Coordinates of C-alpha atoms in Angstrom, one line a residue:
Chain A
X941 CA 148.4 166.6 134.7
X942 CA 148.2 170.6 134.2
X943 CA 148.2 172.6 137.3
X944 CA 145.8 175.8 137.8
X945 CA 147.2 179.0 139.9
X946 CA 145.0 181.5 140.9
X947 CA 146.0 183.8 144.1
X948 CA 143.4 185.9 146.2
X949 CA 143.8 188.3 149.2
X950 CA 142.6 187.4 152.7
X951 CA 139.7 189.6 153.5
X952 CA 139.1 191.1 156.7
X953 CA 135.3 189.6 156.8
X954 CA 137.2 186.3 156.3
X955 CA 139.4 186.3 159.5
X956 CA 137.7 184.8 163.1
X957 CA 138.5 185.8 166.6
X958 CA 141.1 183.8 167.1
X959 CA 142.8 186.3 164.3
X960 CA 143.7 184.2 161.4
X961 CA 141.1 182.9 158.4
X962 CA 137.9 180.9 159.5
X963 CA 138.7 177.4 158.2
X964 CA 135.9 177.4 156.5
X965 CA 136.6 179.8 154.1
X966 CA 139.0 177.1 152.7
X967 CA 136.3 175.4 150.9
X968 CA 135.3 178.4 149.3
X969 CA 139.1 179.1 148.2
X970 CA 138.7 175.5 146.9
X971 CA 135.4 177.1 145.2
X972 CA 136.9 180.0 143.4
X973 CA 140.2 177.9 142.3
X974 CA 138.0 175.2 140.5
X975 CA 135.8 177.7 139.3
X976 CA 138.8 179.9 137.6
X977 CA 140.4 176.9 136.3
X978 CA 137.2 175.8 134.6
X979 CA 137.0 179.4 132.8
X980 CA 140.9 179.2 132.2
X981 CA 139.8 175.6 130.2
X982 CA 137.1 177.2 128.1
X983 CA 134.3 175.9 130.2
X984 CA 133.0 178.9 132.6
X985 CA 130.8 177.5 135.1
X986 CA 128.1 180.0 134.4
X987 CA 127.7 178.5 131.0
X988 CA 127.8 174.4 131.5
X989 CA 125.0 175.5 134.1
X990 CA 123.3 177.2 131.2
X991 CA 124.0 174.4 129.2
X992 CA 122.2 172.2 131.5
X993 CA 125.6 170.8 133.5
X994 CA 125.9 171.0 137.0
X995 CA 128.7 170.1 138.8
X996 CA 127.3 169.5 142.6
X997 CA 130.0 168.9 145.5
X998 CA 129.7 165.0 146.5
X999 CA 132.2 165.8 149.0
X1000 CA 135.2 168.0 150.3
X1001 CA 137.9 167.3 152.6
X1002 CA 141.0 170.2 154.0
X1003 CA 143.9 169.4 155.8
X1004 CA 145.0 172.7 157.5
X1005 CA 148.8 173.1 158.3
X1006 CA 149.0 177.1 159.3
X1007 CA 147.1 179.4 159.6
X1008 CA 146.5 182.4 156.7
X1009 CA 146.0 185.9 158.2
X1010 CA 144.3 189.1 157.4
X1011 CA 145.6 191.2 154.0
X1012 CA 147.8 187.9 153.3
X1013 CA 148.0 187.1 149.6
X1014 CA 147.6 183.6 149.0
X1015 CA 147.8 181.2 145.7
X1016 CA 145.3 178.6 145.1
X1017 CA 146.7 175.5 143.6
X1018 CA 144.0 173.2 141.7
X1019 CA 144.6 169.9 139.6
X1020 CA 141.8 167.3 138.6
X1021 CA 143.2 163.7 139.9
X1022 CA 140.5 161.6 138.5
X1023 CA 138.2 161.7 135.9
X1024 CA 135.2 159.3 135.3
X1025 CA 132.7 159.4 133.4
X1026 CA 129.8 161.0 135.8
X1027 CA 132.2 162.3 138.3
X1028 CA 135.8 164.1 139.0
X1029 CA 137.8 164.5 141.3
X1030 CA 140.1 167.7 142.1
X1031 CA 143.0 168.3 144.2
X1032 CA 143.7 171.6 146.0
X1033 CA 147.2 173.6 147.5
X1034 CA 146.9 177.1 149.7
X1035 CA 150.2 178.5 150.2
X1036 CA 151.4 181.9 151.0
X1037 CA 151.9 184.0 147.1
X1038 CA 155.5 185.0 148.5
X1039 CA 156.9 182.1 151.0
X1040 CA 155.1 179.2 149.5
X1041 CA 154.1 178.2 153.5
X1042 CA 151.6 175.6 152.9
X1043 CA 148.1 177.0 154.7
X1044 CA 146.0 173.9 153.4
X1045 CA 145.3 171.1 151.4
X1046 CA 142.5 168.9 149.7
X1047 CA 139.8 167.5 147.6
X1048 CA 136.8 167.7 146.2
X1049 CA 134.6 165.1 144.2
X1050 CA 131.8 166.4 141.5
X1051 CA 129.1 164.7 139.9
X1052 CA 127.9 165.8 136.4
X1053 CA 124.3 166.3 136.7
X1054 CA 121.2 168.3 135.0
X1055 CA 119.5 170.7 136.7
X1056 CA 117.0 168.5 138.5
X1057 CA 120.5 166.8 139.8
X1058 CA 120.0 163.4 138.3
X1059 CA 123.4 162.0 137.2
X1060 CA 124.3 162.5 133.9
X1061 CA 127.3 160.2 131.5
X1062 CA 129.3 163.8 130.5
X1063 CA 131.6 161.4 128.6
X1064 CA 128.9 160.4 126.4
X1065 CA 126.2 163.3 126.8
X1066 CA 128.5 166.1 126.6
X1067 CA 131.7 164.9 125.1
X1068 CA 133.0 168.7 124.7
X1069 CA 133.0 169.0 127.6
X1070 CA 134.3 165.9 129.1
X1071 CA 137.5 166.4 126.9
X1072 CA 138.3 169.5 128.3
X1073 CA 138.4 167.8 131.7
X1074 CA 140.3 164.8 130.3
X1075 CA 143.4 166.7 128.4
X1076 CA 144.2 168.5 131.9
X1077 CA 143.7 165.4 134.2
X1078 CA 146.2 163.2 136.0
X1079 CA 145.1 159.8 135.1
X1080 CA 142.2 158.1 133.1
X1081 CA 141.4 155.5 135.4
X1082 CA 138.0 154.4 133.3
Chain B
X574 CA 129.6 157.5 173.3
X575 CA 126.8 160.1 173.8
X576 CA 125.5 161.4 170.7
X577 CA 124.7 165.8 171.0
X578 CA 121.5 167.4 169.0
X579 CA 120.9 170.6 167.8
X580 CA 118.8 172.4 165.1
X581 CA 118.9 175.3 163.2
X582 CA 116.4 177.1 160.5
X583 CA 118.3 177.2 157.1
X584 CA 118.7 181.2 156.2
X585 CA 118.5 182.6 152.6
X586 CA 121.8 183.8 152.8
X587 CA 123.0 180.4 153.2
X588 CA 121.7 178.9 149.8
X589 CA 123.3 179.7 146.9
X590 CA 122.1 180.2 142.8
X591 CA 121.7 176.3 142.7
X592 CA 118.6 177.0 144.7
X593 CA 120.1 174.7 147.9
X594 CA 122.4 175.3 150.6
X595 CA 125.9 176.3 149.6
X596 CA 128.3 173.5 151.0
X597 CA 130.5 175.2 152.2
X598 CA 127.7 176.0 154.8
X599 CA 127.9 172.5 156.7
X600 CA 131.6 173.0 157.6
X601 CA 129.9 176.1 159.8
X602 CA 126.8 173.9 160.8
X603 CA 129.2 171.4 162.0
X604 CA 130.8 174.1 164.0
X605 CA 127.7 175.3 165.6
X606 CA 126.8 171.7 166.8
X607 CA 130.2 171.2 168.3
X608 CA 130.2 174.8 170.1
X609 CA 126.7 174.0 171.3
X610 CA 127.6 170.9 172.3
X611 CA 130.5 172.2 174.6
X612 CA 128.9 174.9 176.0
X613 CA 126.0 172.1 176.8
X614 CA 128.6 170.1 178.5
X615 CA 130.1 172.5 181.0
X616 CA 132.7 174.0 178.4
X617 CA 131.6 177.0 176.2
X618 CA 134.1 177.3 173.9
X619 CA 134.3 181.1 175.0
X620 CA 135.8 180.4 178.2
X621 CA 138.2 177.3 176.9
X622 CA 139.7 180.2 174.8
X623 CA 139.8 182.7 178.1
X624 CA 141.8 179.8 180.5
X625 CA 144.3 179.6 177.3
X626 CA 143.0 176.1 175.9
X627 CA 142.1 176.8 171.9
X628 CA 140.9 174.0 169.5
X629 CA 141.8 175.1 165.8
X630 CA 140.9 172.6 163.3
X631 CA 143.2 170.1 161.9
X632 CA 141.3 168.6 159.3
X633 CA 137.5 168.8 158.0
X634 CA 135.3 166.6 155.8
X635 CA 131.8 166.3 154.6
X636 CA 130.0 163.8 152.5
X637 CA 127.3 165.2 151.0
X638 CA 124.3 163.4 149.6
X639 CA 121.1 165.0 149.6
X640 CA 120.8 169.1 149.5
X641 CA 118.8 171.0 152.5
X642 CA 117.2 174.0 151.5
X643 CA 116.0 177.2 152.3
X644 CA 113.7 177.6 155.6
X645 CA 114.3 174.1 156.6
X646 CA 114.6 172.8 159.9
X647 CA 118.0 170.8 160.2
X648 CA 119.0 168.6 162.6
X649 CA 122.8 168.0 163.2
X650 CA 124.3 165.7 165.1
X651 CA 127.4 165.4 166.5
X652 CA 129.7 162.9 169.0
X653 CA 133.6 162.7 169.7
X654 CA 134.6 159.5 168.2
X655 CA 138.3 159.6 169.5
X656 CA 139.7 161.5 172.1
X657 CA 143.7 161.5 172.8
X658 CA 146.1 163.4 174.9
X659 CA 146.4 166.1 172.2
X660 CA 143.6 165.9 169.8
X661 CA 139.4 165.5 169.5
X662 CA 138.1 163.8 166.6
X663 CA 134.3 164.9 166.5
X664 CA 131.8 163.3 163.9
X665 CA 128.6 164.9 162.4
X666 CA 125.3 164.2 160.7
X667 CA 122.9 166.7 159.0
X668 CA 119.5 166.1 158.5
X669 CA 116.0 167.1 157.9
X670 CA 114.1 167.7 161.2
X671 CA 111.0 166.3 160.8
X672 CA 111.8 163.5 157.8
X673 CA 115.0 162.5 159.2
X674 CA 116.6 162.8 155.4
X675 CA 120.7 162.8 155.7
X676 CA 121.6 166.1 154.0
X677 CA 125.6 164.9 154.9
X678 CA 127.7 163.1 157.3
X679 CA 131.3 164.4 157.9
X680 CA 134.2 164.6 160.8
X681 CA 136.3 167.2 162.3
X682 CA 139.9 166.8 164.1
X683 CA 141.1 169.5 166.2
X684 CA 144.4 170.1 168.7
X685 CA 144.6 171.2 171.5
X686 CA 146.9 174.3 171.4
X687 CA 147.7 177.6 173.7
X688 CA 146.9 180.8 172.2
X689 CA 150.2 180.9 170.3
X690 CA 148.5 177.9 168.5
X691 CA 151.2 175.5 170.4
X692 CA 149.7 171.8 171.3
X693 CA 149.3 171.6 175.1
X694 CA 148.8 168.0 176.7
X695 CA 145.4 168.6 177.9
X696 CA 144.9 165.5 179.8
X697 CA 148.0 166.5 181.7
X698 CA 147.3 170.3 181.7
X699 CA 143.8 170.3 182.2
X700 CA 142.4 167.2 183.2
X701 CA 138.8 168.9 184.4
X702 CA 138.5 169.8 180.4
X703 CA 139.7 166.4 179.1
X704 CA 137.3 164.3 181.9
X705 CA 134.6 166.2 180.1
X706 CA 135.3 165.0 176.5
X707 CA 136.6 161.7 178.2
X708 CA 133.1 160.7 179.8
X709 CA 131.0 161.8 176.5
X710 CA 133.7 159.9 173.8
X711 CA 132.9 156.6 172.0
X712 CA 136.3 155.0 172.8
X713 CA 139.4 155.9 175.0
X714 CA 142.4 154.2 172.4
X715 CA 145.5 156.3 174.5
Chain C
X996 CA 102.2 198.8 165.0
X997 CA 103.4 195.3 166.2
X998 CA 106.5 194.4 167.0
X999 CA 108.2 191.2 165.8
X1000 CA 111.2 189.7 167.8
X1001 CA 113.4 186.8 167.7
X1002 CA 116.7 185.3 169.0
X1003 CA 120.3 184.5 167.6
X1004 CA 123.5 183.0 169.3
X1005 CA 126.2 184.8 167.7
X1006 CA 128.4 182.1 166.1
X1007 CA 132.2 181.9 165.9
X1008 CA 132.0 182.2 162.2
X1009 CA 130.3 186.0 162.4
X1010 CA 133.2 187.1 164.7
X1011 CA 136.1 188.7 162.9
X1012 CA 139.9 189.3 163.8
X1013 CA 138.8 192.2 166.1
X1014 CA 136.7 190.2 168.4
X1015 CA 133.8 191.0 167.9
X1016 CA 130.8 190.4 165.3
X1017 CA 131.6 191.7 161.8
X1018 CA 129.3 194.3 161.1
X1019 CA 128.1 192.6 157.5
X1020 CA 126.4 190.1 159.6
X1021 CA 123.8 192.4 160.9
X1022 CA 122.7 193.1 157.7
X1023 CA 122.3 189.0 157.6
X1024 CA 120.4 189.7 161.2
X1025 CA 117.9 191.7 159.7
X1026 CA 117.0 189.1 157.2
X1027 CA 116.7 186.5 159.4
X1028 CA 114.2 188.5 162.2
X1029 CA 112.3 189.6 158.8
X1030 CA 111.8 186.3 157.2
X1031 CA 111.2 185.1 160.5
X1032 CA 108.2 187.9 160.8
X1033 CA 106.9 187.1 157.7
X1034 CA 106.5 183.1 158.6
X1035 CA 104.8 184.3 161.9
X1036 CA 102.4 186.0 160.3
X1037 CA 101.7 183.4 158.1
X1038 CA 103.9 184.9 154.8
X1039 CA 106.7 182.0 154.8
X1040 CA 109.1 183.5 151.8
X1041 CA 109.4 180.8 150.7
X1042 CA 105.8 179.8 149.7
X1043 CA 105.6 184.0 148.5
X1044 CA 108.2 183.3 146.3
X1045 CA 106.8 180.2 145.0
X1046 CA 103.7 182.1 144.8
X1047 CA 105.6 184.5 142.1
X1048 CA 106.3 187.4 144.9
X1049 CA 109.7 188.4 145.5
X1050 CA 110.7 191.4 148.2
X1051 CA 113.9 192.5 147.0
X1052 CA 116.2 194.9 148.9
X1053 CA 116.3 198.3 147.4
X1054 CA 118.5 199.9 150.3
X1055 CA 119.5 198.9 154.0
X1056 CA 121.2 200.9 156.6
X1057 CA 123.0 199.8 159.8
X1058 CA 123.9 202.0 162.5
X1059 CA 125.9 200.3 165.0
X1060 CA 126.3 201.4 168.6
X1061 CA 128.1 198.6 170.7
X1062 CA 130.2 195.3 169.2
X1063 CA 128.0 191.9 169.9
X1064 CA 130.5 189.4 171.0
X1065 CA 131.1 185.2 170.4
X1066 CA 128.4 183.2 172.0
X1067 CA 126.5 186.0 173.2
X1068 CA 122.9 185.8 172.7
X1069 CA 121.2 188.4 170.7
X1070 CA 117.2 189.6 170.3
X1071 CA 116.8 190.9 167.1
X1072 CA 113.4 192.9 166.9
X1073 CA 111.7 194.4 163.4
X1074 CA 108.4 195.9 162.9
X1075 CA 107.1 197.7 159.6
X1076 CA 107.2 201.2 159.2
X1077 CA 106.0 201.9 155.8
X1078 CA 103.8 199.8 153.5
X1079 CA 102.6 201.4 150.1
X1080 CA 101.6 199.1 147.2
X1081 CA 104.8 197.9 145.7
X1082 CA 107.3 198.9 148.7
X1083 CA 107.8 198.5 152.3
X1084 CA 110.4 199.9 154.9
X1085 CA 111.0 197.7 157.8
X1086 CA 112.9 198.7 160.8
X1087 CA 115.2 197.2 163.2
X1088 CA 117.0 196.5 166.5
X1089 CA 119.4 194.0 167.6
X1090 CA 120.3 193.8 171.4
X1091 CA 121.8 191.9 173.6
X1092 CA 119.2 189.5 174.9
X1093 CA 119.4 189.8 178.8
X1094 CA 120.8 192.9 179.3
X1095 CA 118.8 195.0 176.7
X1096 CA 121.7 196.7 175.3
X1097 CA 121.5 198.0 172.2
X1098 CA 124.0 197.0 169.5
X1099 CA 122.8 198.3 166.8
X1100 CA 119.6 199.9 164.5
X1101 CA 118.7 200.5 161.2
X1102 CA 116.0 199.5 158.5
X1103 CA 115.6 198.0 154.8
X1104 CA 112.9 199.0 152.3
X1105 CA 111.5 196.5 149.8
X1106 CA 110.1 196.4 146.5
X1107 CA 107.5 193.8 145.4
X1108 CA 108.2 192.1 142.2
X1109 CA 107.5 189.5 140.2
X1110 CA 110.6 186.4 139.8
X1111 CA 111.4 188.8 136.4
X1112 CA 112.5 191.5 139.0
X1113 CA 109.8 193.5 137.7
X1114 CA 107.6 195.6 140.3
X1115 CA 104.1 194.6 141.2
X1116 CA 101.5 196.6 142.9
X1117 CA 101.0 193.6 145.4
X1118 CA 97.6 195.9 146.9
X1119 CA 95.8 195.1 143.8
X1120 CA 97.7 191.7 143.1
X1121 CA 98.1 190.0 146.1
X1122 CA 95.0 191.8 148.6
X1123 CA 95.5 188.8 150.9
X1124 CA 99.5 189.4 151.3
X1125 CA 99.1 192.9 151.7
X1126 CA 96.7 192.4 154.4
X1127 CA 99.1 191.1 156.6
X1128 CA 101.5 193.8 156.2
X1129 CA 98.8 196.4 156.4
X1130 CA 97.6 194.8 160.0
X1131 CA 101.0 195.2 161.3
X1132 CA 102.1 198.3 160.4
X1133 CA 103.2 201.6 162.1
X1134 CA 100.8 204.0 159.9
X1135 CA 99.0 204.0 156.1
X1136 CA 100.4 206.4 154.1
X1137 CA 98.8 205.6 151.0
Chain D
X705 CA 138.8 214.4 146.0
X706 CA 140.8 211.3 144.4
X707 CA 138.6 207.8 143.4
X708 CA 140.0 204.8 144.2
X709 CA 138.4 201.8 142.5
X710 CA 139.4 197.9 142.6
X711 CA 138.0 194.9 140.6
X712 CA 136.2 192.0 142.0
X713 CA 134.8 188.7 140.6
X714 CA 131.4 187.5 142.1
X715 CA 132.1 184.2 143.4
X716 CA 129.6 181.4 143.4
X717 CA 129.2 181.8 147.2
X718 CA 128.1 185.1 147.4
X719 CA 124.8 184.2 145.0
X720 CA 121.6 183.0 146.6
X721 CA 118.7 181.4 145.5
X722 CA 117.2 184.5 143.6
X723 CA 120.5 183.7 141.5
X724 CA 121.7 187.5 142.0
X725 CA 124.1 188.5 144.7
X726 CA 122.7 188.3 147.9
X727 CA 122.8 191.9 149.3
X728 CA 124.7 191.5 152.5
X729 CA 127.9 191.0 150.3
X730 CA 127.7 194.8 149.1
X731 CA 129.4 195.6 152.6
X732 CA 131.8 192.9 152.0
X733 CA 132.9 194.6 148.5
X734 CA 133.0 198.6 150.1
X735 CA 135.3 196.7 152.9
X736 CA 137.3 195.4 150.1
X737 CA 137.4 198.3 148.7
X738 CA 138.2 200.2 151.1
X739 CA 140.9 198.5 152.3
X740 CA 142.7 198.3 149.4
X741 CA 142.1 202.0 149.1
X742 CA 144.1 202.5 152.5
X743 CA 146.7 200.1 151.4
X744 CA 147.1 201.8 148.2
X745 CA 147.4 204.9 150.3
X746 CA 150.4 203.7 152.7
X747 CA 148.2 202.5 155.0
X748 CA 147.7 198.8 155.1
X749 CA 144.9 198.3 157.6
X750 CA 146.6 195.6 159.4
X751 CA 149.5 197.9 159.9
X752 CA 147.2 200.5 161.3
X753 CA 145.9 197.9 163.5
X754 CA 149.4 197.0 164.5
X755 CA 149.9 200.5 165.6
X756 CA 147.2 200.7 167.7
X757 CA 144.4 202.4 165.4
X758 CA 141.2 200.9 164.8
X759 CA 138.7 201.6 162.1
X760 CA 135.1 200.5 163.2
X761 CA 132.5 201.3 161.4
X762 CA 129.9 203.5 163.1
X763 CA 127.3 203.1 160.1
X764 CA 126.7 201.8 156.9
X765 CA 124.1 201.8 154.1
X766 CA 123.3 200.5 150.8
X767 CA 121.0 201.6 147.6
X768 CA 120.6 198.4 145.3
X769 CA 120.0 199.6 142.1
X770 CA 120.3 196.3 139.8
X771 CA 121.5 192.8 140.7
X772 CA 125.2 191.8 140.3
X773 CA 125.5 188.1 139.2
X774 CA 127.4 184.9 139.9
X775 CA 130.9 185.3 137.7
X776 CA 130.5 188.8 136.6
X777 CA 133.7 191.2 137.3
X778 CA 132.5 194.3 139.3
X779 CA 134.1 197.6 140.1
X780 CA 133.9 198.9 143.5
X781 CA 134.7 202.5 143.7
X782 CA 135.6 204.4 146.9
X783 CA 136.4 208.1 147.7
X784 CA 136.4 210.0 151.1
X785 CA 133.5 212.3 151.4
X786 CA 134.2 213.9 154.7
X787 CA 137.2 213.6 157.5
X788 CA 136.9 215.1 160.9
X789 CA 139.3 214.5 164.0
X790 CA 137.8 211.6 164.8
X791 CA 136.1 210.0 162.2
X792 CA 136.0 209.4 158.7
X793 CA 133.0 209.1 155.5
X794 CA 133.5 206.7 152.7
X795 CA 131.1 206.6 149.8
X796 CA 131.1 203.4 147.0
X797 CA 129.7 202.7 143.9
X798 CA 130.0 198.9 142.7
X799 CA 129.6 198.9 138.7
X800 CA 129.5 196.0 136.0
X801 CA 133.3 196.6 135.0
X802 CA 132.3 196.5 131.2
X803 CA 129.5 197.9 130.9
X804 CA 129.7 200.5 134.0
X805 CA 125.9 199.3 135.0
X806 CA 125.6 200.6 138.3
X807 CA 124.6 197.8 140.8
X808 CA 125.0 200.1 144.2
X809 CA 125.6 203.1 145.5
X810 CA 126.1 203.6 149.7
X811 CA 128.9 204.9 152.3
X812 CA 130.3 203.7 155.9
X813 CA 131.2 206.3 158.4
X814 CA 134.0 205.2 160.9
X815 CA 135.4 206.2 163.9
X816 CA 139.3 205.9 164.6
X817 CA 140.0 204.1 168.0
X818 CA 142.3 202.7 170.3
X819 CA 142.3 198.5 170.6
X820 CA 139.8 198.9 173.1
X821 CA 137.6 200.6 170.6
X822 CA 137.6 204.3 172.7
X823 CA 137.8 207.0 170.4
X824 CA 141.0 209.1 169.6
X825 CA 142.0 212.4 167.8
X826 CA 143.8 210.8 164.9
X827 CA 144.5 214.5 163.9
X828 CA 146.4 214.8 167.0
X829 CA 147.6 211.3 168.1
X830 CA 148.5 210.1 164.7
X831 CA 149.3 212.8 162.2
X832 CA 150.7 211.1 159.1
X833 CA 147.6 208.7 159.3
X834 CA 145.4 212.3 159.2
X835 CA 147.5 213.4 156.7
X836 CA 147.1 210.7 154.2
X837 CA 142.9 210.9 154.6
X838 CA 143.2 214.9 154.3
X839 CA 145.2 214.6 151.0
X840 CA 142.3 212.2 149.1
X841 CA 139.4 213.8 150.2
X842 CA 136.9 215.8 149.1
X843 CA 136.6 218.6 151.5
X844 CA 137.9 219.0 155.0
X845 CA 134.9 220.4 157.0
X846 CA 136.7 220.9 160.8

């Protein structure tokens, strides 16, 4: 299992009345961390969508522990926990960049699919790409 | 358990380049349902937060299965499927108004906390708040 | 000249750290009261789009008087102000709903293109979309 | 007058279904922007807020020029174009980071205020926050 690090600074348009980040904004930090590992791995998202790979959300879950605030820099933790052959399955960390205060935790699940969002076999279909996934992931459990 | 309905017109600046609603746009819808849903029962969220009784989010999770997109007409529905001293858990479905199509299901937990974000006992320290969610909740298990 | 206007609830998610809304979501406001205008007069964006004419922003100011708060419920009102044969300036207000008070003005010109981004003289092109613009505008310079 | 200019990377999130950058983020990025300016400057914005000063912005506009697209780095640039007593100008210019492509131009104006957002003489009641504006911009017109 290879674990991706990115960090990002809490914006002010991020932050909610109650004065710390809207927890909704977690998911997109889960967003930009997948998204940054997938470039890190050779396979910017831009181009498996050109390439006719989409990677819609099935689902997303975020356990929140503490709140992050305003001009706080955080780090994004992202690993891919299961792989199969039309779908994956990543794993998420938000911490503070300095204390390591764990913000947030969670998942998201991916299918592979073309552009009209029917389900496509990456393994077989686009085996490039499903390697790139495999030689970072935590388990092959297919 | 009574079951709370509201709608909503999907905006452009909700979809994303994928041509649908960006998922990370249902954690907010399920928000909006919920808020609506207080304020419908007596207890707009605005003036929870003025007597000192705030509801941050412990955890969040949507299943998503079909995509909404723009200028539709949503639905989203949402009940309190457990109610103890301390916590709410609220569930959620998102669909299309007039077809009835699930977009995605999903659930919220929150606390109840002061404004310092510590838990209060809200069945013990403010009972006409917890009757509220106690008389619309599927099942009492405290 | 007629005036479009429609409503909003200001949601939790728009408020930022300072209370209040964050100004970036009136530029959101004016979209919504001008895609709004368009369906009511029969123009849906959607089916425009679809019908290979897209109304890019070229610029948009915001000039904000008084902070809209959480929950509060807004009128946002628009009306056109300029229609020539590839452009069109729209103008704004958002207020609060039952007091009137003004929270803030400003306006957005368009271009009409083609999904290529590339202007189109929507007079000549589309007579039957310009029409609708042209019966609700402030004055004809062209 | 001294530039300040920061990098940002257009997240998935901010596209819409044109594909481009949906417009409303452009006063997201000059926040970013000029934010990081201040903290560059000695003057992290949540400090300022901690000592009492608020910056809310009084008005803002935007000239699109050419779209900005999902994964591409941008530059935002920022400089001060005119400080009074009481309230400040910003201007911007967001830029393809490679090939300098301008995407927008614009500015905010700003008034400096106590928490409960009534105006004060920064010139007067905080000095060493004036003095840090007067130094960076670009002509002191009071």
């Amino acid at each position: 299992m290879s674990v991706y690090s990115t960090t990002w600074r809490v914006q002010y348009y991020e932050t909610d009345k109650m004065g710390i980040v809207h927890h909704s904004n977690y998911v997109r930090y889960f967003e930009t961390a997948r998204t940054e590992y997938l470039r890190d791995s050779g396979l910017a998202y831009d181009e498996m969508e050109k390439a006719g790979i989409w990677m819609p959300v099935l689902s997303v879950n975020v356990e929140f522990r503490t709140p992050a605030v305003y001009d706080e820099v955080i780090r994004i933790k992202c690993w891919i926990s299961r792989l199969k052959g039309a779908s994956l399955e990543v794993q998420y960390e938000v911490s503070n960049y300095e204390t390591g205060e764990v913000h947030a935790t969670g998942s998201s699940s991916h299918a592979f699919t073309n552009p009209e969002l029917k389900p496509i076999r990456v393994k077989k279909e686009a085996p490039e790409v499903y390697r790139v996934f495999a030689e970072s992931k935590e388990d092959d459990d297919e």
